[in-house]
Amino acid sequence: MTGAGTARGAGTPRVALVTGGSRGIGLATARLLQESGDRVAITHRSTAVDRAQLAGGAGTHDLYPVSMDVCDAASVDRGFSQVEEALGPVEILVAAAGITRDTLLLRMSESAWSEVIETNLGGVYRTVKRALPAMVRAHFGRVVIISSVAGWLGSPGQANYAAAKAALGGFARSLAREVASRQVTVNVVVPGLIDTDMSAAVPERRREELVSATPIGRMGTPEEVAAAVGYLASPHAGYVTGALLPVDGGVSMGL
Amino acid sequence: MDDEAKFDKFRECAVEVLKVEPTQVTREARFADDLDADSLDLVELVMALEEAFEIEVDEAELDGIETVGQAFDLVAGKVA
């Protein structure tokens, strides 16, 4: 019987890897999984990891930091191997690593374009591909990809970012069909304006515009996004795959 | 390694990945009809064979392969 979450019962510690897990939505997600008892690796590239933030509440496993450049397949492979050795095969992959290089298209350089596409889209390809064989073999896996409402609403100055984030929808749904028979689910969380370092870099006037277009009328928190990721990664979500789940205060309703 | 040893190794991979009985893995067996293998099963099998035989198989080489015998010949041809 391979139905309704029998492959992995609730409460069994699972092994998760969160790319971009050293801050923002990635860190909030890593914390949520950690607090639910999972063994969680976080990848980082741009920031040094603050060791003090690795510990969780009583009875939890410390976050396991691993250096990984998602633009480099060899680095991805090394990082996964390190995690597999320390924690075991990755059962939950949360792809949250992402960057912005904002500028109007008229001024957008080849490097601003390619760095964002290579990190935000290529990085997901590389990490998911590396995680997949073990999931397919185990007949269990959870892939949760962090997109952005910018991919559907459009966002001036972010043609590169929005293109990559929208592409993740087609990527996820194709993969969801490929691996559904192995009880590997692939879903996309689509955050709106969330209070992180990344959104702090958005000009204040643009942030205010977005908040005023948001029915709930405020920015979201990384924890509110993490809760959606946590659900999709949970045994309860075994019948949800290929879904795009907005966590955006209602700003994308109807799209 | 002679052909018989290679086929034994091939059969081991097929039994493990496709969850079939060793006796089902004959040269004439068709992956889809006789071994109930879907496209993902075949990808898994190719990956297992690549690892077991330390070879690399290109996507294009898999076109038109429908039977165990055809797949085995492809693999055996690559093993020194």
mmCIF file of C-alpha atoms in Angstrom:
data_model
loop_
_atom_site.group_PDB
_atom_site.id
_atom_site.type_symbol
_atom_site.label_atom_id
_atom_site.label_comp_id
_atom_site.label_asym_id
_atom_site.label_seq_id
_atom_site.Cartn_x
_atom_site.Cartn_y
_atom_site.Cartn_z
ATOM 1 C CA MET A 1 0.000 0.000 0.000
ATOM 2 C CA THR A 2 1.612 3.222 -1.066
ATOM 3 C CA GLY A 3 -1.316 5.600 -0.577
ATOM 4 C CA ALA A 4 -2.090 8.352 1.894
ATOM 5 C CA GLY A 5 1.282 9.154 3.390
ATOM 6 C CA THR A 6 2.047 5.615 4.500
ATOM 7 C CA ALA A 7 5.530 5.827 3.009
ATOM 8 C CA ARG A 8 6.527 8.317 5.689
ATOM 9 C CA GLY A 9 4.496 8.671 8.838
ATOM 10 C CA ALA A 10 4.043 11.994 10.595
ATOM 11 C CA GLY A 11 6.539 12.471 13.394
ATOM 12 C CA THR A 12 9.365 10.466 11.822
ATOM 13 C CA PRO A 13 12.402 12.745 11.445
ATOM 14 C CA ARG A 14 13.073 13.364 7.797
ATOM 15 C CA VAL A 15 16.139 14.700 5.994
ATOM 16 C CA ALA A 16 15.607 18.053 4.330
ATOM 17 C CA LEU A 17 17.888 20.301 2.328
ATOM 18 C CA VAL A 18 17.015 23.968 1.943
ATOM 19 C CA THR A 19 18.995 25.935 -0.628
ATOM 20 C CA GLY A 20 19.354 29.572 0.285
ATOM 21 C CA GLY A 21 18.610 28.469 3.830
ATOM 22 C CA SER A 22 20.854 30.971 5.599
ATOM 23 C CA ARG A 23 18.354 33.827 5.473
ATOM 24 C CA GLY A 24 14.939 35.047 4.390
ATOM 25 C CA ILE A 25 12.295 32.556 3.323
ATOM 26 C CA GLY A 26 14.860 29.734 3.178
ATOM 27 C CA LEU A 27 15.914 30.239 6.786
ATOM 28 C CA ALA A 28 12.318 30.515 8.027
ATOM 29 C CA THR A 29 11.531 27.258 6.222
ATOM 30 C CA ALA A 30 14.619 25.530 7.626
ATOM 31 C CA ARG A 31 13.581 26.611 11.118
ATOM 32 C CA LEU A 32 10.030 25.356 10.686
ATOM 33 C CA LEU A 33 11.231 21.930 9.524
ATOM 34 C CA GLN A 34 13.813 21.904 12.316
ATOM 35 C CA GLU A 35 11.187 22.651 14.950
ATOM 36 C CA SER A 36 9.043 19.815 13.619
ATOM 37 C CA GLY A 37 11.956 17.466 14.319
ATOM 38 C CA ASP A 38 13.471 17.059 10.870
ATOM 39 C CA ARG A 39 17.202 16.957 10.193
ATOM 40 C CA VAL A 40 17.787 19.997 8.035
ATOM 41 C CA ALA A 41 20.772 21.032 5.926
ATOM 42 C CA ILE A 42 20.973 24.613 4.717
ATOM 43 C CA THR A 43 23.107 25.769 1.840
ATOM 44 C CA HIS A 44 24.719 29.137 1.707
ATOM 45 C CA ARG A 45 26.949 30.998 -0.665
ATOM 46 C CA SER A 46 26.873 34.737 -0.244
ATOM 47 C CA THR A 47 26.785 35.005 3.546
ATOM 48 C CA ALA A 48 28.883 33.396 6.221
ATOM 49 C CA VAL A 49 26.697 31.334 8.514
ATOM 50 C CA ASP A 50 26.188 32.557 12.039
ATOM 51 C CA ARG A 51 26.852 29.440 14.109
ATOM 52 C CA ALA A 52 24.598 30.712 16.894
ATOM 53 C CA GLN A 53 21.560 30.521 14.636
ATOM 54 C CA LEU A 54 21.971 26.806 13.911
ATOM 55 C CA ALA A 55 20.527 25.558 17.187
ATOM 56 C CA GLY A 56 16.782 25.114 17.528
ATOM 57 C CA GLY A 57 14.458 24.424 20.450
ATOM 58 C CA ALA A 58 14.819 21.550 22.884
ATOM 59 C CA GLY A 59 14.962 18.141 21.241
ATOM 60 C CA THR A 60 15.699 19.493 17.756
ATOM 61 C CA HIS A 61 18.690 18.817 15.538
ATOM 62 C CA ASP A 62 21.015 21.731 14.774
ATOM 63 C CA LEU A 63 20.797 23.037 11.240
ATOM 64 C CA TYR A 64 23.620 21.571 9.156
ATOM 65 C CA PRO A 65 25.271 24.260 7.034
ATOM 66 C CA VAL A 66 26.849 23.313 3.753
ATOM 67 C CA SER A 67 28.572 25.543 1.237
ATOM 68 C CA MET A 68 27.040 25.257 -2.220
ATOM 69 C CA ASP A 69 27.094 27.319 -5.393
ATOM 70 C CA VAL A 70 23.918 26.308 -7.215
ATOM 71 C CA CYS A 71 25.418 27.605 -10.472
ATOM 72 C CA ASP A 72 28.131 24.965 -10.336
ATOM 73 C CA ALA A 73 27.089 21.325 -10.796
ATOM 74 C CA ALA A 74 30.280 20.058 -9.128
ATOM 75 C CA SER A 75 29.630 22.221 -6.087
ATOM 76 C CA VAL A 76 26.025 20.995 -5.927
ATOM 77 C CA ASP A 77 27.235 17.406 -6.088
ATOM 78 C CA ARG A 78 29.812 17.963 -3.333
ATOM 79 C CA GLY A 79 27.240 19.640 -1.105
ATOM 80 C CA PHE A 80 24.691 16.859 -1.533
ATOM 81 C CA SER A 81 27.323 14.186 -0.918
ATOM 82 C CA GLN A 82 28.311 15.936 2.303
ATOM 83 C CA VAL A 83 24.680 16.048 3.453
ATOM 84 C CA GLU A 84 24.068 12.422 2.478
ATOM 85 C CA GLU A 85 27.081 11.361 4.484
ATOM 86 C CA ALA A 86 26.154 13.399 7.549
ATOM 87 C CA LEU A 87 22.361 13.086 7.591
ATOM 88 C CA GLY A 88 21.318 10.507 4.974
ATOM 89 C CA PRO A 89 19.538 10.759 1.613
ATOM 90 C CA VAL A 90 17.613 13.992 1.083
ATOM 91 C CA GLU A 91 13.866 13.361 1.209
ATOM 92 C CA ILE A 92 12.725 16.977 1.148
ATOM 93 C CA LEU A 93 14.302 19.561 -1.119
ATOM 94 C CA VAL A 94 13.287 23.180 -0.732
ATOM 95 C CA ALA A 95 14.729 25.313 -3.531
ATOM 96 C CA ALA A 96 14.838 28.789 -2.057
ATOM 97 C CA ALA A 97 18.179 30.093 -3.301
ATOM 98 C CA GLY A 98 17.647 33.164 -5.424
ATOM 99 C CA ILE A 99 19.156 36.492 -6.353
ATOM 100 C CA THR A 100 18.059 39.738 -7.965
ATOM 101 C CA ARG A 101 19.972 42.015 -10.354
ATOM 102 C CA ASP A 102 17.317 44.657 -10.876
ATOM 103 C CA THR A 103 17.478 47.101 -13.747
ATOM 104 C CA LEU A 104 15.207 48.146 -16.591
ATOM 105 C CA LEU A 105 15.554 45.913 -19.612
ATOM 106 C CA LEU A 106 16.915 48.793 -21.690
ATOM 107 C CA ARG A 107 19.897 48.810 -19.359
ATOM 108 C CA MET A 108 20.081 45.101 -18.564
ATOM 109 C CA SER A 109 23.503 43.601 -19.251
ATOM 110 C CA GLU A 110 24.128 40.054 -20.400
ATOM 111 C CA SER A 111 25.580 39.300 -16.995
ATOM 112 C CA ALA A 112 22.574 40.676 -15.077
ATOM 113 C CA TRP A 113 20.378 38.478 -17.246
ATOM 114 C CA SER A 114 22.449 35.318 -17.150
ATOM 115 C CA GLU A 115 23.394 35.445 -13.470
ATOM 116 C CA VAL A 116 19.741 35.601 -12.456
ATOM 117 C CA ILE A 117 18.627 32.910 -14.897
ATOM 118 C CA GLU A 118 21.558 30.656 -13.964
ATOM 119 C CA THR A 119 20.925 30.995 -10.239
ATOM 120 C CA ASN A 120 17.147 31.159 -9.986
ATOM 121 C CA LEU A 121 16.283 28.701 -12.757
ATOM 122 C CA GLY A 122 19.503 26.797 -13.508
ATOM 123 C CA GLY A 123 20.147 26.404 -9.783
ATOM 124 C CA VAL A 124 16.780 24.703 -9.351
ATOM 125 C CA TYR A 125 17.495 22.406 -12.293
ATOM 126 C CA ARG A 126 20.870 21.393 -10.815
ATOM 127 C CA THR A 127 19.743 20.843 -7.232
ATOM 128 C CA VAL A 128 16.506 19.047 -8.101
ATOM 129 C CA LYS A 129 18.289 16.821 -10.601
ATOM 130 C CA ARG A 130 20.888 15.880 -7.998
ATOM 131 C CA ALA A 131 18.210 15.135 -5.389
ATOM 132 C CA LEU A 132 15.925 13.137 -7.659
ATOM 133 C CA PRO A 133 17.587 9.701 -8.074
ATOM 134 C CA ALA A 134 17.437 8.981 -4.334
ATOM 135 C CA MET A 135 13.809 10.107 -4.157
ATOM 136 C CA VAL A 136 12.781 8.009 -7.154
ATOM 137 C CA ARG A 137 14.601 5.016 -5.701
ATOM 138 C CA ALA A 138 12.971 5.484 -2.289
ATOM 139 C CA HIS A 139 9.523 5.978 -3.789
ATOM 140 C CA PHE A 140 9.173 9.081 -1.676
ATOM 141 C CA GLY A 141 10.166 12.689 -2.070
ATOM 142 C CA ARG A 142 9.021 16.246 -1.626
ATOM 143 C CA VAL A 143 10.288 19.019 -3.877
ATOM 144 C CA VAL A 144 9.112 22.515 -3.032
ATOM 145 C CA ILE A 145 10.274 25.363 -5.236
ATOM 146 C CA ILE A 146 10.072 29.006 -4.210
ATOM 147 C CA SER A 147 8.853 31.182 -7.072
ATOM 148 C CA SER A 148 7.552 34.761 -6.901
ATOM 149 C CA VAL A 149 4.394 36.594 -7.791
ATOM 150 C CA ALA A 150 6.644 38.765 -9.985
ATOM 151 C CA GLY A 151 6.640 35.862 -12.444
ATOM 152 C CA TRP A 152 2.907 36.313 -13.030
ATOM 153 C CA LEU A 153 2.211 39.989 -12.273
ATOM 154 C CA GLY A 154 5.357 41.232 -13.957
ATOM 155 C CA SER A 155 7.638 43.620 -12.168
ATOM 156 C CA PRO A 156 9.397 46.602 -13.742
ATOM 157 C CA GLY A 157 13.151 46.294 -13.395
ATOM 158 C CA GLN A 158 12.891 42.551 -12.877
ATOM 159 C CA ALA A 159 12.444 41.045 -16.342
ATOM 160 C CA ASN A 160 15.277 38.610 -15.599
ATOM 161 C CA TYR A 161 13.943 37.656 -12.166
ATOM 162 C CA ALA A 162 10.305 37.407 -13.308
ATOM 163 C CA ALA A 163 11.267 35.287 -16.323
ATOM 164 C CA ALA A 164 13.140 32.821 -14.133
ATOM 165 C CA LYS A 165 10.388 32.699 -11.510
ATOM 166 C CA ALA A 166 7.645 32.076 -14.082
ATOM 167 C CA ALA A 167 9.744 29.388 -15.759
ATOM 168 C CA LEU A 168 9.817 27.464 -12.479
ATOM 169 C CA GLY A 169 6.087 26.800 -12.892
ATOM 170 C CA GLY A 170 6.576 24.946 -16.170
ATOM 171 C CA PHE A 171 9.617 23.178 -14.797
ATOM 172 C CA ALA A 172 7.774 21.977 -11.699
ATOM 173 C CA ARG A 173 4.678 20.819 -13.521
ATOM 174 C CA SER A 174 6.670 18.850 -16.089
ATOM 175 C CA LEU A 175 8.718 17.196 -13.383
ATOM 176 C CA ALA A 176 5.592 16.545 -11.300
ATOM 177 C CA ARG A 177 4.220 14.486 -14.170
ATOM 178 C CA GLU A 178 7.510 12.629 -14.644
ATOM 179 C CA VAL A 179 7.856 11.417 -11.069
ATOM 180 C CA ALA A 180 4.285 11.272 -9.754
ATOM 181 C CA SER A 181 4.200 7.477 -10.057
ATOM 182 C CA ARG A 182 7.028 7.311 -7.499
ATOM 183 C CA GLN A 183 5.184 9.298 -4.839
ATOM 184 C CA VAL A 184 7.546 12.203 -5.402
ATOM 185 C CA THR A 185 5.583 15.454 -5.354
ATOM 186 C CA VAL A 186 6.768 18.706 -6.901
ATOM 187 C CA ASN A 187 5.076 21.949 -5.945
ATOM 188 C CA VAL A 188 5.686 25.664 -6.184
ATOM 189 C CA VAL A 189 5.075 28.294 -3.546
ATOM 190 C CA VAL A 190 4.480 31.737 -5.007
ATOM 191 C CA PRO A 191 5.192 34.445 -2.432
ATOM 192 C CA GLY A 192 4.085 38.033 -2.820
ATOM 193 C CA LEU A 193 5.938 40.866 -1.133
ATOM 194 C CA ILE A 194 7.662 39.314 1.873
ATOM 195 C CA ASP A 195 9.662 41.143 4.527
ATOM 196 C CA THR A 196 13.217 39.929 3.754
ATOM 197 C CA ASP A 197 16.621 41.385 2.855
ATOM 198 C CA MET A 198 15.692 40.857 -0.791
ATOM 199 C CA SER A 199 12.526 42.960 -0.647
ATOM 200 C CA ALA A 200 14.296 45.584 1.475
ATOM 201 C CA ALA A 201 16.372 46.279 -1.623
ATOM 202 C CA VAL A 202 13.219 47.158 -3.593
ATOM 203 C CA PRO A 203 12.729 50.964 -3.764
ATOM 204 C CA GLU A 204 10.341 52.124 -1.048
ATOM 205 C CA ARG A 205 7.914 53.694 -3.518
ATOM 206 C CA ARG A 206 7.593 50.357 -5.363
ATOM 207 C CA ARG A 207 7.082 48.509 -2.091
ATOM 208 C CA GLU A 208 4.289 50.898 -1.131
ATOM 209 C CA GLU A 209 2.627 50.381 -4.515
ATOM 210 C CA LEU A 210 2.721 46.618 -4.027
ATOM 211 C CA VAL A 211 1.347 46.803 -0.503
ATOM 212 C CA SER A 212 -1.513 49.036 -1.653
ATOM 213 C CA ALA A 213 -2.336 46.530 -4.433
ATOM 214 C CA THR A 214 -2.400 43.708 -1.864
ATOM 215 C CA PRO A 215 -5.888 43.010 -0.443
ATOM 216 C CA ILE A 216 -4.456 42.065 2.951
ATOM 217 C CA GLY A 217 -2.650 45.413 2.921
ATOM 218 C CA ARG A 218 0.737 44.513 4.360
ATOM 219 C CA MET A 219 3.923 42.647 3.549
ATOM 220 C CA GLY A 220 4.009 38.958 4.424
ATOM 221 C CA THR A 221 6.495 37.390 6.798
ATOM 222 C CA PRO A 222 8.994 34.670 5.888
ATOM 223 C CA GLU A 223 7.267 32.478 8.477
ATOM 224 C CA GLU A 224 3.963 32.762 6.607
ATOM 225 C CA VAL A 225 5.662 31.444 3.471
ATOM 226 C CA ALA A 226 7.478 28.747 5.440
ATOM 227 C CA ALA A 227 4.133 27.456 6.746
ATOM 228 C CA ALA A 228 2.984 26.797 3.182
ATOM 229 C CA VAL A 229 6.270 25.046 2.360
ATOM 230 C CA GLY A 230 5.920 22.988 5.520
ATOM 231 C CA TYR A 231 2.486 21.817 4.461
ATOM 232 C CA LEU A 232 3.639 20.823 0.950
ATOM 233 C CA ALA A 233 6.610 18.972 2.463
ATOM 234 C CA SER A 234 4.435 17.139 4.972
ATOM 235 C CA PRO A 235 3.012 13.620 4.728
ATOM 236 C CA HIS A 236 -0.445 15.219 4.595
ATOM 237 C CA ALA A 237 0.246 16.710 1.165
ATOM 238 C CA GLY A 238 0.788 13.377 -0.598
ATOM 239 C CA TYR A 239 -2.052 14.062 -3.054
ATOM 240 C CA VAL A 240 -0.877 17.566 -3.968
ATOM 241 C CA THR A 241 1.518 17.818 -6.889
ATOM 242 C CA GLY A 242 2.140 20.330 -9.660
ATOM 243 C CA ALA A 243 0.380 22.979 -7.602
ATOM 244 C CA LEU A 244 1.224 26.671 -7.540
ATOM 245 C CA LEU A 245 0.341 27.891 -4.054
ATOM 246 C CA PRO A 246 0.246 31.681 -3.713
ATOM 247 C CA VAL A 247 1.172 33.187 -0.330
ATOM 248 C CA ASP A 248 0.737 36.763 -1.340
ATOM 249 C CA GLY A 249 -1.973 38.514 0.634
ATOM 250 C CA GLY A 250 -4.297 38.036 -2.330
ATOM 251 C CA VAL A 251 -2.361 40.221 -4.749
ATOM 252 C CA SER A 252 -2.421 37.631 -7.551
ATOM 253 C CA MET A 253 -6.068 36.597 -7.206
ATOM 254 C CA GLY A 254 -7.561 35.712 -10.564
ATOM 255 C CA LEU A 255 -4.263 35.130 -12.345
ATOM 256 C CA MET B 1 34.022 -10.609 -18.496
ATOM 257 C CA ASP B 2 32.303 -13.056 -20.870
ATOM 258 C CA ASP B 3 28.813 -12.520 -22.221
ATOM 259 C CA GLU B 4 27.232 -14.850 -19.698
ATOM 260 C CA ALA B 5 28.741 -12.969 -16.769
ATOM 261 C CA LYS B 6 27.674 -9.689 -18.313
ATOM 262 C CA PHE B 7 24.141 -10.933 -18.735
ATOM 263 C CA ASP B 8 24.025 -12.116 -15.121
ATOM 264 C CA LYS B 9 25.038 -8.652 -14.007
ATOM 265 C CA PHE B 10 22.512 -7.072 -16.347
ATOM 266 C CA ARG B 11 19.811 -9.359 -14.964
ATOM 267 C CA GLU B 12 20.676 -8.391 -11.390
ATOM 268 C CA CYS B 13 20.184 -4.732 -12.260
ATOM 269 C CA ALA B 14 16.898 -5.394 -14.020
ATOM 270 C CA VAL B 15 15.553 -7.513 -11.167
ATOM 271 C CA GLU B 16 16.430 -4.869 -8.616
ATOM 272 C CA VAL B 17 15.192 -1.825 -10.508
ATOM 273 C CA LEU B 18 12.153 -3.302 -12.249
ATOM 274 C CA LYS B 19 11.125 -5.531 -9.347
ATOM 275 C CA VAL B 20 10.726 -8.586 -11.571
ATOM 276 C CA GLU B 21 11.697 -12.240 -11.205
ATOM 277 C CA PRO B 22 15.085 -13.266 -12.639
ATOM 278 C CA THR B 23 13.325 -15.764 -14.914
ATOM 279 C CA GLN B 24 11.386 -12.935 -16.560
ATOM 280 C CA VAL B 25 14.590 -11.266 -17.722
ATOM 281 C CA THR B 26 15.158 -13.075 -21.025
ATOM 282 C CA ARG B 27 16.637 -11.659 -24.217
ATOM 283 C CA GLU B 28 13.201 -11.712 -25.841
ATOM 284 C CA ALA B 29 11.364 -9.957 -22.989
ATOM 285 C CA ARG B 30 9.858 -6.614 -23.951
ATOM 286 C CA PHE B 31 10.279 -3.903 -21.329
ATOM 287 C CA ALA B 32 6.832 -2.381 -21.717
ATOM 288 C CA ASP B 33 4.692 -5.465 -22.379
ATOM 289 C CA ASP B 34 6.472 -8.231 -20.504
ATOM 290 C CA LEU B 35 8.242 -6.408 -17.673
ATOM 291 C CA ASP B 36 5.643 -3.680 -17.111
ATOM 292 C CA ALA B 37 8.339 -0.986 -17.200
ATOM 293 C CA ASP B 38 7.434 2.643 -17.850
ATOM 294 C CA SER B 39 9.787 5.313 -19.167
ATOM 295 C CA LEU B 40 10.973 6.278 -15.693
ATOM 296 C CA ASP B 41 11.741 2.622 -14.902
ATOM 297 C CA LEU B 42 13.900 2.507 -18.015
ATOM 298 C CA VAL B 43 15.787 5.665 -17.034
ATOM 299 C CA GLU B 44 16.397 4.158 -13.611
ATOM 300 C CA LEU B 45 17.593 0.941 -15.221
ATOM 301 C CA VAL B 46 19.974 2.802 -17.526
ATOM 302 C CA MET B 47 21.392 4.706 -14.544
ATOM 303 C CA ALA B 48 21.857 1.443 -12.631
ATOM 304 C CA LEU B 49 23.544 -0.177 -15.637
ATOM 305 C CA GLU B 50 25.833 2.813 -16.116
ATOM 306 C CA GLU B 51 26.934 2.479 -12.525
ATOM 307 C CA ALA B 52 27.265 -1.307 -12.510
ATOM 308 C CA PHE B 53 29.205 -1.521 -15.787
ATOM 309 C CA GLU B 54 31.013 1.826 -15.425
ATOM 310 C CA ILE B 55 29.818 2.996 -18.815
ATOM 311 C CA GLU B 56 27.949 5.982 -20.211
ATOM 312 C CA VAL B 57 24.903 5.722 -22.412
ATOM 313 C CA ASP B 58 23.721 8.665 -24.527
ATOM 314 C CA GLU B 59 20.007 9.453 -24.762
ATOM 315 C CA ALA B 60 20.104 8.980 -28.525
ATOM 316 C CA GLU B 61 21.378 5.413 -28.204
ATOM 317 C CA LEU B 62 18.218 4.418 -26.356
ATOM 318 C CA ASP B 63 15.943 5.188 -29.300
ATOM 319 C CA GLY B 64 14.121 2.115 -30.517
ATOM 320 C CA ILE B 65 15.260 -0.147 -27.709
ATOM 321 C CA GLU B 66 12.306 -2.291 -26.710
ATOM 322 C CA THR B 67 13.681 -5.627 -25.600
ATOM 323 C CA VAL B 68 16.109 -6.868 -22.975
ATOM 324 C CA GLY B 69 18.284 -8.307 -25.747
ATOM 325 C CA GLN B 70 18.609 -4.959 -27.505
ATOM 326 C CA ALA B 71 19.488 -3.185 -24.254
ATOM 327 C CA PHE B 72 21.954 -5.879 -23.297
ATOM 328 C CA ASP B 73 23.730 -5.690 -26.664
ATOM 329 C CA LEU B 74 24.076 -1.937 -26.258
ATOM 330 C CA VAL B 75 25.579 -2.307 -22.792
ATOM 331 C CA ALA B 76 27.755 -5.321 -23.651
ATOM 332 C CA GLY B 77 29.170 -3.442 -26.642
ATOM 333 C CA LYS B 78 30.443 -0.723 -24.339
ATOM 334 C CA VAL B 79 32.157 -3.002 -21.839
ATOM 335 C CA ALA B 80 35.786 -3.662 -22.635
#
